[in-house]
GROMACS .gro file of C-alpha atoms in nm:
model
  444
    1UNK     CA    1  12.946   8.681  -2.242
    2UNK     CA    2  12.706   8.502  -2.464
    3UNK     CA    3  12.347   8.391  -2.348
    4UNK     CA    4  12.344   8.023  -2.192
    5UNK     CA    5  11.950   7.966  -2.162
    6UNK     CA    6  11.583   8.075  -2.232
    7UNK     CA    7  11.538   8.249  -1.943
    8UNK     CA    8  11.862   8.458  -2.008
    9UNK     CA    9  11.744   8.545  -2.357
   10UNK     CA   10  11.440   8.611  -2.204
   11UNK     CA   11  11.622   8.865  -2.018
   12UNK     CA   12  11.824   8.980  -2.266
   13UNK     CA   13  11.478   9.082  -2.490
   14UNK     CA   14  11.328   9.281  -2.192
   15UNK     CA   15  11.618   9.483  -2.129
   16UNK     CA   16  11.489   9.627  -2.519
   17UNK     CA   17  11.113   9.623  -2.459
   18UNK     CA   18  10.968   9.475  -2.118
   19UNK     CA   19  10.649   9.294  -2.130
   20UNK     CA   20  10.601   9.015  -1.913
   21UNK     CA   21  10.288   8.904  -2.168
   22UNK     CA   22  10.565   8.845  -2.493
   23UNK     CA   23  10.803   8.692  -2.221
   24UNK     CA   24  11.045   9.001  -2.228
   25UNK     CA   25  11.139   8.822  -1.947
   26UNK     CA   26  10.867   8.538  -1.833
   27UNK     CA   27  10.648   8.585  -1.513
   28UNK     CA   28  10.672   8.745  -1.249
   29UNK     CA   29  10.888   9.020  -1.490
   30UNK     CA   30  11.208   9.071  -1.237
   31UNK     CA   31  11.174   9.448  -1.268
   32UNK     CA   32  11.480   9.534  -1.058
   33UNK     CA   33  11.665   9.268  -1.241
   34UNK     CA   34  11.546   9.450  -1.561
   35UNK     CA   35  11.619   9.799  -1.431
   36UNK     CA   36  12.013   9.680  -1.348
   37UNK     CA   37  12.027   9.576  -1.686
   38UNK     CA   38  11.921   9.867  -1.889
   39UNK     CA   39  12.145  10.062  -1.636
   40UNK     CA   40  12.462   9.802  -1.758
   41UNK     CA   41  12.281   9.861  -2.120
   42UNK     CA   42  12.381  10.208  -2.097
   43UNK     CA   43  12.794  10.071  -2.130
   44UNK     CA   44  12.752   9.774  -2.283
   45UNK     CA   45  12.558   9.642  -2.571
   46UNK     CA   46  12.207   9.541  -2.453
   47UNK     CA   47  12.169   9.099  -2.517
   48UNK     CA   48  12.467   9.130  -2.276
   49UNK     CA   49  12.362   9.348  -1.980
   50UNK     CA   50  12.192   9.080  -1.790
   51UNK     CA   51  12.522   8.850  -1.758
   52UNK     CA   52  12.736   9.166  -1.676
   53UNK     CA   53  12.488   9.265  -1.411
   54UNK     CA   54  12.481   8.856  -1.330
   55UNK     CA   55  12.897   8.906  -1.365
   56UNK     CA   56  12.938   9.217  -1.099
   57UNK     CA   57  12.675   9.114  -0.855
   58UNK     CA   58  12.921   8.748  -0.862
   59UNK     CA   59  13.234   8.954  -0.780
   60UNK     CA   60  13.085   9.088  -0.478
   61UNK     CA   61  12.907   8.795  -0.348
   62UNK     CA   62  13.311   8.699  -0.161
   63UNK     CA   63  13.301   9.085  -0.002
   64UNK     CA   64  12.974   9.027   0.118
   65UNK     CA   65  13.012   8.695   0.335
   66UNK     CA   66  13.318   8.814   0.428
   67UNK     CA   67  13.104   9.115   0.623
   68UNK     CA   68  12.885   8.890   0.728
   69UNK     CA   69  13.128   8.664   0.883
   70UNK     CA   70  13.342   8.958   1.056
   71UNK     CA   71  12.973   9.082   1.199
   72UNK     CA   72  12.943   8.759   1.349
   73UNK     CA   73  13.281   8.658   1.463
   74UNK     CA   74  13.455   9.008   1.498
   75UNK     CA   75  13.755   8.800   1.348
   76UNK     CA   76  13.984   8.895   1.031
   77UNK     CA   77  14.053   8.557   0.950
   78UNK     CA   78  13.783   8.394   0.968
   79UNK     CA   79  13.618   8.665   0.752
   80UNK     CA   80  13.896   8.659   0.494
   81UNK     CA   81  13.861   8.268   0.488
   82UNK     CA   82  13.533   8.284   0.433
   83UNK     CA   83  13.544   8.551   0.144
   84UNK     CA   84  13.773   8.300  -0.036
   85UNK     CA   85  13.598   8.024   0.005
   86UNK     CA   86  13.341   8.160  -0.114
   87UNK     CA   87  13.507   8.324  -0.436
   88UNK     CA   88  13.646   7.946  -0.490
   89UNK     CA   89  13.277   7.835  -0.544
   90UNK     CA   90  13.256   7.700  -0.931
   91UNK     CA   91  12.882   7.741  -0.882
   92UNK     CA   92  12.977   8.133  -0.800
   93UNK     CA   93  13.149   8.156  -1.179
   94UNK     CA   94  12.838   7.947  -1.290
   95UNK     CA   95  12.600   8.208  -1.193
   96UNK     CA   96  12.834   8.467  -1.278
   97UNK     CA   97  12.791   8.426  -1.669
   98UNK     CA   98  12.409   8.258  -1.682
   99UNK     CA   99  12.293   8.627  -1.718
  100UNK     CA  100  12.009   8.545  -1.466
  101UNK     CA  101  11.857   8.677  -1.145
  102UNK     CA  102  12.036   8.430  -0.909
  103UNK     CA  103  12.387   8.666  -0.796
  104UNK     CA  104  12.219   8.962  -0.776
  105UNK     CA  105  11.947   8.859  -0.567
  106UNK     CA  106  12.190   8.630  -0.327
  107UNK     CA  107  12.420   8.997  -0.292
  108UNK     CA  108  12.140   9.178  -0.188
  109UNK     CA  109  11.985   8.913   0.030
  110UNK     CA  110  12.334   8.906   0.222
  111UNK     CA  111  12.331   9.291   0.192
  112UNK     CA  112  11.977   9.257   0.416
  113UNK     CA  113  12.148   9.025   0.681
  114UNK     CA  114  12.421   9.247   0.714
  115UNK     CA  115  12.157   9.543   0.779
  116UNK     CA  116  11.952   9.268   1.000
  117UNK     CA  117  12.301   9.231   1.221
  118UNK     CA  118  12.324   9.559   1.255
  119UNK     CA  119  11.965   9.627   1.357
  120UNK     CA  120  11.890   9.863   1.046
  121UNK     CA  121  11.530   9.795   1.019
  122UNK     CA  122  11.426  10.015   0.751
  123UNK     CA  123  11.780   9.896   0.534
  124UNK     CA  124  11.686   9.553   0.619
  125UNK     CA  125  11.241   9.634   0.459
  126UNK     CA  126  11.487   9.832   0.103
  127UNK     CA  127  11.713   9.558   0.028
  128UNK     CA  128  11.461   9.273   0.083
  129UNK     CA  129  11.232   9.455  -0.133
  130UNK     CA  130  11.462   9.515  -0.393
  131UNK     CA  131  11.583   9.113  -0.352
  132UNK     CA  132  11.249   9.033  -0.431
  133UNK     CA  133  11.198   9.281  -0.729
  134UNK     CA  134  11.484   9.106  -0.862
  135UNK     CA  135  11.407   8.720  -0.795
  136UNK     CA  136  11.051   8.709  -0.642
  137UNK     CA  137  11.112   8.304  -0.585
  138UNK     CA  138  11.358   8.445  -0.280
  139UNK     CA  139  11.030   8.501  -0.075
  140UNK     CA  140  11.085   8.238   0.174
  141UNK     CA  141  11.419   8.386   0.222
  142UNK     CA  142  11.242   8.722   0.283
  143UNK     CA  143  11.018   8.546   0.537
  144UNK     CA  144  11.354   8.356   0.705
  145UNK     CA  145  11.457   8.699   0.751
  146UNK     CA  146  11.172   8.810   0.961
  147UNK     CA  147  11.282   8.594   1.215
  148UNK     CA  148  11.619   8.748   1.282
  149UNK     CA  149  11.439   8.975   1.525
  150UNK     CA  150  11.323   8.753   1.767
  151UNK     CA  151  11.681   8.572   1.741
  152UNK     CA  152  11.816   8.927   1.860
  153UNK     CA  153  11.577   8.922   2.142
  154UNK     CA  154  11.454   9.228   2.035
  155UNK     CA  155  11.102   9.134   2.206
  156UNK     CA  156  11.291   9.108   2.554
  157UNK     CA  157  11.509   9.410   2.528
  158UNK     CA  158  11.239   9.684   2.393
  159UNK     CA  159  10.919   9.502   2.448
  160UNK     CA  160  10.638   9.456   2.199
  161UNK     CA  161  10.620   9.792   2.080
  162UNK     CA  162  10.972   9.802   1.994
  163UNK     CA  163  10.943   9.483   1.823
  164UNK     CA  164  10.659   9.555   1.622
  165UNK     CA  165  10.847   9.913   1.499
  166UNK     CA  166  11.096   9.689   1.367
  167UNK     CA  167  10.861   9.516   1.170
  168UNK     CA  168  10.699   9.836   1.072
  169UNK     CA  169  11.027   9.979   0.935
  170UNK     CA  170  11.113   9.734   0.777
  171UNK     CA  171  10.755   9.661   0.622
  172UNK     CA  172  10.715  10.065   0.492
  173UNK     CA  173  11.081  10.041   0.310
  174UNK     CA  174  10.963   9.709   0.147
  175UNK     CA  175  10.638   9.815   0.045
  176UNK     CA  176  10.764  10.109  -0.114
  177UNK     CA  177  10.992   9.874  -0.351
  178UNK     CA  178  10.716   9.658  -0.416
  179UNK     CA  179  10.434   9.917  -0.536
  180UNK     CA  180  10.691  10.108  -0.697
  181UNK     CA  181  10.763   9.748  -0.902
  182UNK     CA  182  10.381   9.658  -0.939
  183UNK     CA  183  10.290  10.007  -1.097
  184UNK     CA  184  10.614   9.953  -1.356
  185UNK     CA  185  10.443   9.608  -1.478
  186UNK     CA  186  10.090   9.730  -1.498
  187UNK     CA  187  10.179  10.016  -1.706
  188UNK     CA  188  10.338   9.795  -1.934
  189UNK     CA  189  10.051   9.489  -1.956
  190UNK     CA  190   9.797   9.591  -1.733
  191UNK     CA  191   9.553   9.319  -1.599
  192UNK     CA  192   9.675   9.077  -1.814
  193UNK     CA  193   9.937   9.045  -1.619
  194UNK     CA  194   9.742   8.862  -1.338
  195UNK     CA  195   9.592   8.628  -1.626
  196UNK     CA  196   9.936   8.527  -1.786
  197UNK     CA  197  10.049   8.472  -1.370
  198UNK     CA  198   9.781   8.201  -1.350
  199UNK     CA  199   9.874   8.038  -1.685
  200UNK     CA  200  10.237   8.003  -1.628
  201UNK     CA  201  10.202   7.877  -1.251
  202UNK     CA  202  10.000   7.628  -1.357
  203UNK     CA  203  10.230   7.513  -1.591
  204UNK     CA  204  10.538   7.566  -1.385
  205UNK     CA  205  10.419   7.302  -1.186
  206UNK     CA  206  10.233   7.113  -1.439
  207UNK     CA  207  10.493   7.095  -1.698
  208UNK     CA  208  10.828   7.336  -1.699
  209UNK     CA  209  10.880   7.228  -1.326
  210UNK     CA  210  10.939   6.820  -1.419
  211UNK     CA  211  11.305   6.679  -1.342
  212UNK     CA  212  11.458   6.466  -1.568
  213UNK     CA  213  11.391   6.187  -1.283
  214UNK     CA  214  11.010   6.213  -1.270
  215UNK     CA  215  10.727   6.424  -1.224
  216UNK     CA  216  10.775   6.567  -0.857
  217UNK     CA  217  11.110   6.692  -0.692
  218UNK     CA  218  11.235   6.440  -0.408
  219UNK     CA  219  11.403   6.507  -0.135
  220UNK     CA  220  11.581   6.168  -0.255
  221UNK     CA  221  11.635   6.351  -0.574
  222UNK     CA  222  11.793   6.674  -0.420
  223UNK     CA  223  11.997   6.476  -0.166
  224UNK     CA  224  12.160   6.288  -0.521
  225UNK     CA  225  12.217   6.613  -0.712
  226UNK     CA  226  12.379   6.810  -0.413
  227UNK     CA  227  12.608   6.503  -0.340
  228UNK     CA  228  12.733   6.424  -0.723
  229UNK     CA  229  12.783   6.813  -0.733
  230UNK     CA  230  12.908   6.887  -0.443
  231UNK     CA  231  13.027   6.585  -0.258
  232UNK     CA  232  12.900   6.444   0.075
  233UNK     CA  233  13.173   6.676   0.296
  234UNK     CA  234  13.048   6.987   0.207
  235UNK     CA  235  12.664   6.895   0.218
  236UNK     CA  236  12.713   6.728   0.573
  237UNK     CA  237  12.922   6.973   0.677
  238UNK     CA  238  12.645   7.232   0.586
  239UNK     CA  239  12.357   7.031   0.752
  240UNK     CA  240  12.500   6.963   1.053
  241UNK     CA  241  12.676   7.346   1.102
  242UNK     CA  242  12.342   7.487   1.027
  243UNK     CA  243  12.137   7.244   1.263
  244UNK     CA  244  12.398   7.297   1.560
  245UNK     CA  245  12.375   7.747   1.518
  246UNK     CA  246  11.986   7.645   1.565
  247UNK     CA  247  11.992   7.441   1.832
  248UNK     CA  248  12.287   7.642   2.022
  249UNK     CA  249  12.188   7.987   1.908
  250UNK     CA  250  11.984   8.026   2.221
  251UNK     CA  251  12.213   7.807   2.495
  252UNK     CA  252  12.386   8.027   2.748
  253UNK     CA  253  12.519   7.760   3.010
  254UNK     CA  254  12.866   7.603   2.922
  255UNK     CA  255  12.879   7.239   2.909
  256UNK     CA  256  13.205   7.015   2.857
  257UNK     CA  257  13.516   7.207   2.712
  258UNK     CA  258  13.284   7.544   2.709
  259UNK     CA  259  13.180   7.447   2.304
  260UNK     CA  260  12.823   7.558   2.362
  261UNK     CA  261  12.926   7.882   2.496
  262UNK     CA  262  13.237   7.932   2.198
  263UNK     CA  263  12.989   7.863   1.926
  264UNK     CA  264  12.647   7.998   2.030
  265UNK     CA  265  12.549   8.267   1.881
  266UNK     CA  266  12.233   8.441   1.815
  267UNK     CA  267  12.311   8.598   1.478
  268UNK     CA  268  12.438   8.236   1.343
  269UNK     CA  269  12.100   8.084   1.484
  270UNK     CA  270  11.878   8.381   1.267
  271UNK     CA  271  12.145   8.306   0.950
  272UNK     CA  272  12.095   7.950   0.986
  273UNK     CA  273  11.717   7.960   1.069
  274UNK     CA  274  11.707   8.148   0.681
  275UNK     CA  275  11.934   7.884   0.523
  276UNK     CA  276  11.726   7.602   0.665
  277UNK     CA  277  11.429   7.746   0.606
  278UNK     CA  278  11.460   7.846   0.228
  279UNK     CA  279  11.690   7.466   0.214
  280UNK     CA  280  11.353   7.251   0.283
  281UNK     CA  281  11.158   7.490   0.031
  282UNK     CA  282  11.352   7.414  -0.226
  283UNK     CA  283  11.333   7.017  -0.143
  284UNK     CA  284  10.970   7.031  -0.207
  285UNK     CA  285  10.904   7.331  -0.396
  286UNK     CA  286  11.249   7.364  -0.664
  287UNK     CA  287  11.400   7.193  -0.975
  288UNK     CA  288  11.688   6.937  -0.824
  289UNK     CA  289  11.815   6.973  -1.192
  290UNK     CA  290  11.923   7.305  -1.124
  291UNK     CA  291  12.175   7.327  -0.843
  292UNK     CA  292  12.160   7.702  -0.856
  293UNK     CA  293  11.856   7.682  -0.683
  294UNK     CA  294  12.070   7.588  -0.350
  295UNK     CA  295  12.308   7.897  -0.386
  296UNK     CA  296  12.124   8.058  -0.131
  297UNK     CA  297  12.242   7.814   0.129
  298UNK     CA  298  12.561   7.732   0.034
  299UNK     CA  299  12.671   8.106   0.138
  300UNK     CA  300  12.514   8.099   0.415
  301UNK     CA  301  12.639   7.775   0.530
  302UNK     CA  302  12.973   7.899   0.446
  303UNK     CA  303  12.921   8.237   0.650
  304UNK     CA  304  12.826   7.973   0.964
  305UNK     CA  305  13.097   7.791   0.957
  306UNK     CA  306  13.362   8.010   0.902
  307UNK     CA  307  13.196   8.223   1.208
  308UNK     CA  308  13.176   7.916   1.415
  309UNK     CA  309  13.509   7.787   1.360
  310UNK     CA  310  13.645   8.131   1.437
  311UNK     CA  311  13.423   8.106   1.792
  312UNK     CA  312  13.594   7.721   1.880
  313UNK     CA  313  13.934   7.771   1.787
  314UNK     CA  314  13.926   8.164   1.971
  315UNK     CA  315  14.232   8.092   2.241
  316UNK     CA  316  14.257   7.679   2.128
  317UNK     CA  317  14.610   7.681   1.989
  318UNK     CA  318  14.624   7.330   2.013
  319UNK     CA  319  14.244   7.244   1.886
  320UNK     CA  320  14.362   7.443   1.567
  321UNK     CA  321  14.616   7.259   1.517
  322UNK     CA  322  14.456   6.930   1.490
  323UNK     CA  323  14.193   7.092   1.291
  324UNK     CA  324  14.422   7.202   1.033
  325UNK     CA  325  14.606   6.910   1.055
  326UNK     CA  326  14.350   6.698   0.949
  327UNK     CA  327  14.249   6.938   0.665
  328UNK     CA  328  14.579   6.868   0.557
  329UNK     CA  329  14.643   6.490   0.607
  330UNK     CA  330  14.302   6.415   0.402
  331UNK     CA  331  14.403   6.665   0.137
  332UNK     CA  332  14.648   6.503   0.068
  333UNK     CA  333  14.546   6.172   0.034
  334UNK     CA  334  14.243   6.238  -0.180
  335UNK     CA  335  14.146   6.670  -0.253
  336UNK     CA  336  13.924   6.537  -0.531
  337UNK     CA  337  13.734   6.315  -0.258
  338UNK     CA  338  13.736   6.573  -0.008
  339UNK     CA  339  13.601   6.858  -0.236
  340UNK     CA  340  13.490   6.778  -0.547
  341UNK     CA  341  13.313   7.058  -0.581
  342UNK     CA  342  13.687   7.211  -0.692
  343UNK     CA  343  13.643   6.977  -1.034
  344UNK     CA  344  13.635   7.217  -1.336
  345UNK     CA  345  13.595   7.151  -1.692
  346UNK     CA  346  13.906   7.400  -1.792
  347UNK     CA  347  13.901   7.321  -2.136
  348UNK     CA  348  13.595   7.439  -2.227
  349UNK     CA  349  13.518   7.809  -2.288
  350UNK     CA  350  13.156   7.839  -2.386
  351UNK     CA  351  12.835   7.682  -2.242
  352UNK     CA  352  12.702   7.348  -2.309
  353UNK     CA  353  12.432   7.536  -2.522
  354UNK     CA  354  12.656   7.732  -2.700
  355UNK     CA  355  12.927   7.449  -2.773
  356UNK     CA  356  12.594   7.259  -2.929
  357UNK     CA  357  12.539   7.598  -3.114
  358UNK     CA  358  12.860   7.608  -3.302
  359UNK     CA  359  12.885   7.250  -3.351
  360UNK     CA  360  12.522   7.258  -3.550
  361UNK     CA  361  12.665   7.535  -3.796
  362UNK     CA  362  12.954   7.361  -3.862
  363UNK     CA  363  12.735   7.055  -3.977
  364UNK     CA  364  12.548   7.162  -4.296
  365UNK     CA  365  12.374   6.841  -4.340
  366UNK     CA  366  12.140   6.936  -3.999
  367UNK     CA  367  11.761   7.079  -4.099
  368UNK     CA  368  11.576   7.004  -3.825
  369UNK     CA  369  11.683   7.022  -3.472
  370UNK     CA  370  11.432   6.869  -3.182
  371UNK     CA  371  11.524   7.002  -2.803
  372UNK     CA  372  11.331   6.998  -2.488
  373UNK     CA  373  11.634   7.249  -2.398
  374UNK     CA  374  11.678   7.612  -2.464
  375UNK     CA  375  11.412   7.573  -2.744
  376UNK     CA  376  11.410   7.986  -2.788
  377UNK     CA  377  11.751   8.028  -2.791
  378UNK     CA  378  11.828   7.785  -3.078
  379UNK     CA  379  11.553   7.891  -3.245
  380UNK     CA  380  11.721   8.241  -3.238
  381UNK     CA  381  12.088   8.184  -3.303
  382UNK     CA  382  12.020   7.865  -3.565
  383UNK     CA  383  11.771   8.088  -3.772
  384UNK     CA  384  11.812   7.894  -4.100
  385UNK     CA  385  11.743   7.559  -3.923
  386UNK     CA  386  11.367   7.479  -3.783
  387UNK     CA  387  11.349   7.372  -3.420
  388UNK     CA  388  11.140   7.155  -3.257
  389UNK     CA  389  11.003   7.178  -2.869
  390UNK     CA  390  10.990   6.845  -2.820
  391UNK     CA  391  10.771   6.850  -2.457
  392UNK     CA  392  10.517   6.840  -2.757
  393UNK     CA  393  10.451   6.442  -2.892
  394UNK     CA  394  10.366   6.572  -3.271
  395UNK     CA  395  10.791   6.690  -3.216
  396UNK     CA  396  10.889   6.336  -3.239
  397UNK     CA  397  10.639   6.258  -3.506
  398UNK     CA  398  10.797   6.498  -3.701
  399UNK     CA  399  11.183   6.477  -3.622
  400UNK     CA  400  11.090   6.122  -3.760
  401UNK     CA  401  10.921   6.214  -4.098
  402UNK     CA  402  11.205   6.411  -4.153
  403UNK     CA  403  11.484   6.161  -4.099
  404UNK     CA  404  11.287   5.953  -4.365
  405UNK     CA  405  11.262   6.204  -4.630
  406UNK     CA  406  11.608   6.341  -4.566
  407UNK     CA  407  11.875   6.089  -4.423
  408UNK     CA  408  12.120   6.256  -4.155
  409UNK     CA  409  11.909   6.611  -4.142
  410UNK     CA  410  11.689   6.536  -3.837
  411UNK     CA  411  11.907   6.586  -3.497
  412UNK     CA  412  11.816   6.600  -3.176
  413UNK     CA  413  11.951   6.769  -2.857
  414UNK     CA  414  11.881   6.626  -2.464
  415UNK     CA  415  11.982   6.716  -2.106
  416UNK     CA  416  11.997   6.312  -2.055
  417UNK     CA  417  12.083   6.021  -2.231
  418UNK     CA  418  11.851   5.842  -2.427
  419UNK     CA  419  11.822   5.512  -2.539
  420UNK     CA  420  11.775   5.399  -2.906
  421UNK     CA  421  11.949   5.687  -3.075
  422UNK     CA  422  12.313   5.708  -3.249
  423UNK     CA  423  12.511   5.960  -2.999
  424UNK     CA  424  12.694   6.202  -3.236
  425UNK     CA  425  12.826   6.433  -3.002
  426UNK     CA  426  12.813   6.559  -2.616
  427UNK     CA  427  12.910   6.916  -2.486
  428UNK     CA  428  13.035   6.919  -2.090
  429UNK     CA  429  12.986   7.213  -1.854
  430UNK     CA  430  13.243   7.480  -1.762
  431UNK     CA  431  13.071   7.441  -1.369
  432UNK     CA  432  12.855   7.321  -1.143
  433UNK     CA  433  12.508   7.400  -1.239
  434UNK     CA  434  12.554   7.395  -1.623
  435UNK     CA  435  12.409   7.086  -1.780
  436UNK     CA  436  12.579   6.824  -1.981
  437UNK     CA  437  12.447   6.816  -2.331
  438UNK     CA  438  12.379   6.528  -2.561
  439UNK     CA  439  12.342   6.538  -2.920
  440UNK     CA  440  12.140   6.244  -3.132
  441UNK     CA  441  12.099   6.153  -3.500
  442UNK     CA  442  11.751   6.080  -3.576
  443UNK     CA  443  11.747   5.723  -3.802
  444UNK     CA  444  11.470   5.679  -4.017
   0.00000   0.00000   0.00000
């Protein structure tokens, strides 16, 4: 349970005092986020709230697509195969103890589509609201989820007006979360609050926002990261499940076998419309350095395709056995091929962060530490040691000065491998999403 990032000691500090302008957390605040935290503060101790809140909203992430996938398959098994897959996830445990807004936000956007499903407008307007509250980036997921409607053919079966008191519903519940939210910033920093929303968009995508490959996120990039961290099956598998619930969600003629008929589906075509939709957002619009950032669609995938297979293998004894069959046979010639994803780092116990941490105190020699990585949170646990940001140039100018006047005391910490500096140490992640460390001795 210890902090693994900025942003989560950002977090941590606003569950104390909130003010978005001290970054207690950054912009846009997370004020649900906050307000689940100072409800875990009231058990546990308060720089820990946000990763039990991060912790329990994880745990029920499996119960959740397992709803899902019953409410779109009516089948047992396929919802209980589901649920496990999902609890399987290493990104899942990742999330789980960062102590950020990603699990809590992902349970209650799955806690909207199950209200979607079931046509509970004004359920579906309250949890979206409260999603966004709690990770405001989730917006394009919001707006995915404005299409379920349509997928429903709502507009056929009660017209327009019945349609648009859907919407309405659904639009009353969310603005009551969202001016409920906006009045708890404002009494806190007041119209400052817009100004210090300008400055850090600007440099979110001026600065904060780079990847360690260049300037601008790829969809070359993204298409790299999700295949070294997940593996090609699972990110093919999740494109092409996705793509045929759209294309098939509408078909209602059978064609060869009956397959369109088994595995259309209108609530898989509005769950895969979201998925797709928030999937190329993040291909333009996200950090391919953070694979958390794809969470979003790798539950949703997995609710698809669970839901699907249950719909082709429904009274195909013999289709389910070649399907498991093959599961099997390459299994067992290569599981680390096949899902890679399954690859944990068992031996550690603490973050790559932390790991560099402990390693810094046990090294007396150290003064000066330069890190374009958690730059707050070292500067907070490694109190008697001065820390240098090093997006700034005058960093390396000084990490250098240092090294001359004191041999060995000028070290420096990167999320990539650089070139021209002793390598003294390196600190793996637990999971997927947790980034390697690398720790350098500055020569003089």
């Amino acid at each position: 349970m210890q902090l693994t990032s900025d942003d989560a000691l950002n977090f941590a500090r606003g569950v104390e005092r909130f003010s978005v302008l001290e970054f207690r957390p950054h912009f846009p605040g997370y004020p649900a986020f906050i307000g689940f935290a100072r409800l875990a503060a009231l058990w546990v101790a308060p720089n820990a709230a946000a990763i039990w809140v991060s912790l329990m909203s994880a745990m029920l992430i499996p119960l959740a697509v397992a709803r899902l996938i019953y409410l779109c398959s009516l089948s047992l098994v396929a919802a209980t195969f589901g649920g496990v897959l999902a609890l399987t996830q290493p990104l899942l445990a990742s999330m789980a103890l960062s102590g950020l807004s990603d699990a809590p936000a992902i349970l209650l956007l799955l806690v909207a589509l199950v209200a979607a499903v079931q046509k509970q407008y004004w359920q579906v307007g309250l949890w979206l609201g409260v999603m966004l509250a709690t990770r405001p980036s989730y917006v394009v997921l919001a707006l995915g989820v404005a299409a379920v409607p349509w997928w429903q053919g709502l507009h056929r079966q009660q017209g327009f007006v019945g349609q648009t008191k859907a919407f309405l519903k659904a639009s009353c519940s969310l603005a009551l979360v969202g001016s409920v939210s906006l009045i708890f910033i404002w009494a806190h920093d007041g119209a400052a609050y817009i100004t210090e929303g300008i400055r850090f968009t600007q440099g979110h995508f001026a600065i904060w926002g780079n990847t360690v490959e260049g300037n601008d996120a790829t969809l070359w990039q993204w298409v790299s990261a999700l295949r070294e961290g997940f593996g090609g099956l699972l990110l093919w598998a999740s494109l092409l499940s996705l793509s045929a619930a759209i294309a098939m969600g509408r078909i209602k003629s059978t064609c060869l076998l009956g397959l369109s008929r088994a595995v259309a589906s209108p609530a898989l075509a509005a769950l895969a419309t979201v998925a797709a939709l928030y999937w190329v957002w993040i291909s333009v619009g996200q950090n391919p350095d953070n694979l958390r950032h794809w969470a979003p669609v790798l539950f949703l995938a997995l609710v698809v395709m669970s839901a699907q297979m249950a719909r082709l293998v429904q009274g195909r004894p013999v289709l389910i056995v070649v399907v498991v069959g093959l599961i099997s046979y390459h299994g067992g010639r290569n599981i680390d091929t096949m899902m890679p994803s399954l690859k944990l780092e068992q031996t550690q116990l603490q973050s790559p962060i932390q790991q560099a941490i402990q390693w810094i105190r046990t090294q007396p020699q150290i003064k000066v530490v330069g890190t374009n990585y958690s730059v707050n949170l070292l500067r907070a646990q490694l109190q008697d040691r001065a820390v240098y940001d090093m997006f700034y140039p005058s960093s390396q100018r000084a990490l250098r000065e240092q090294a001359h006047q004191v041999p060995n005391s000028a070290w420096r910490i990167s999320g990539t491998q650089l070139s021209g500096l002793k390598l003294e140490a390196q600190f793996a992640p637990r999971f997927i999403g947790e980034r390697r460390l690398f720790l350098y001795q500055i020569s003089q």
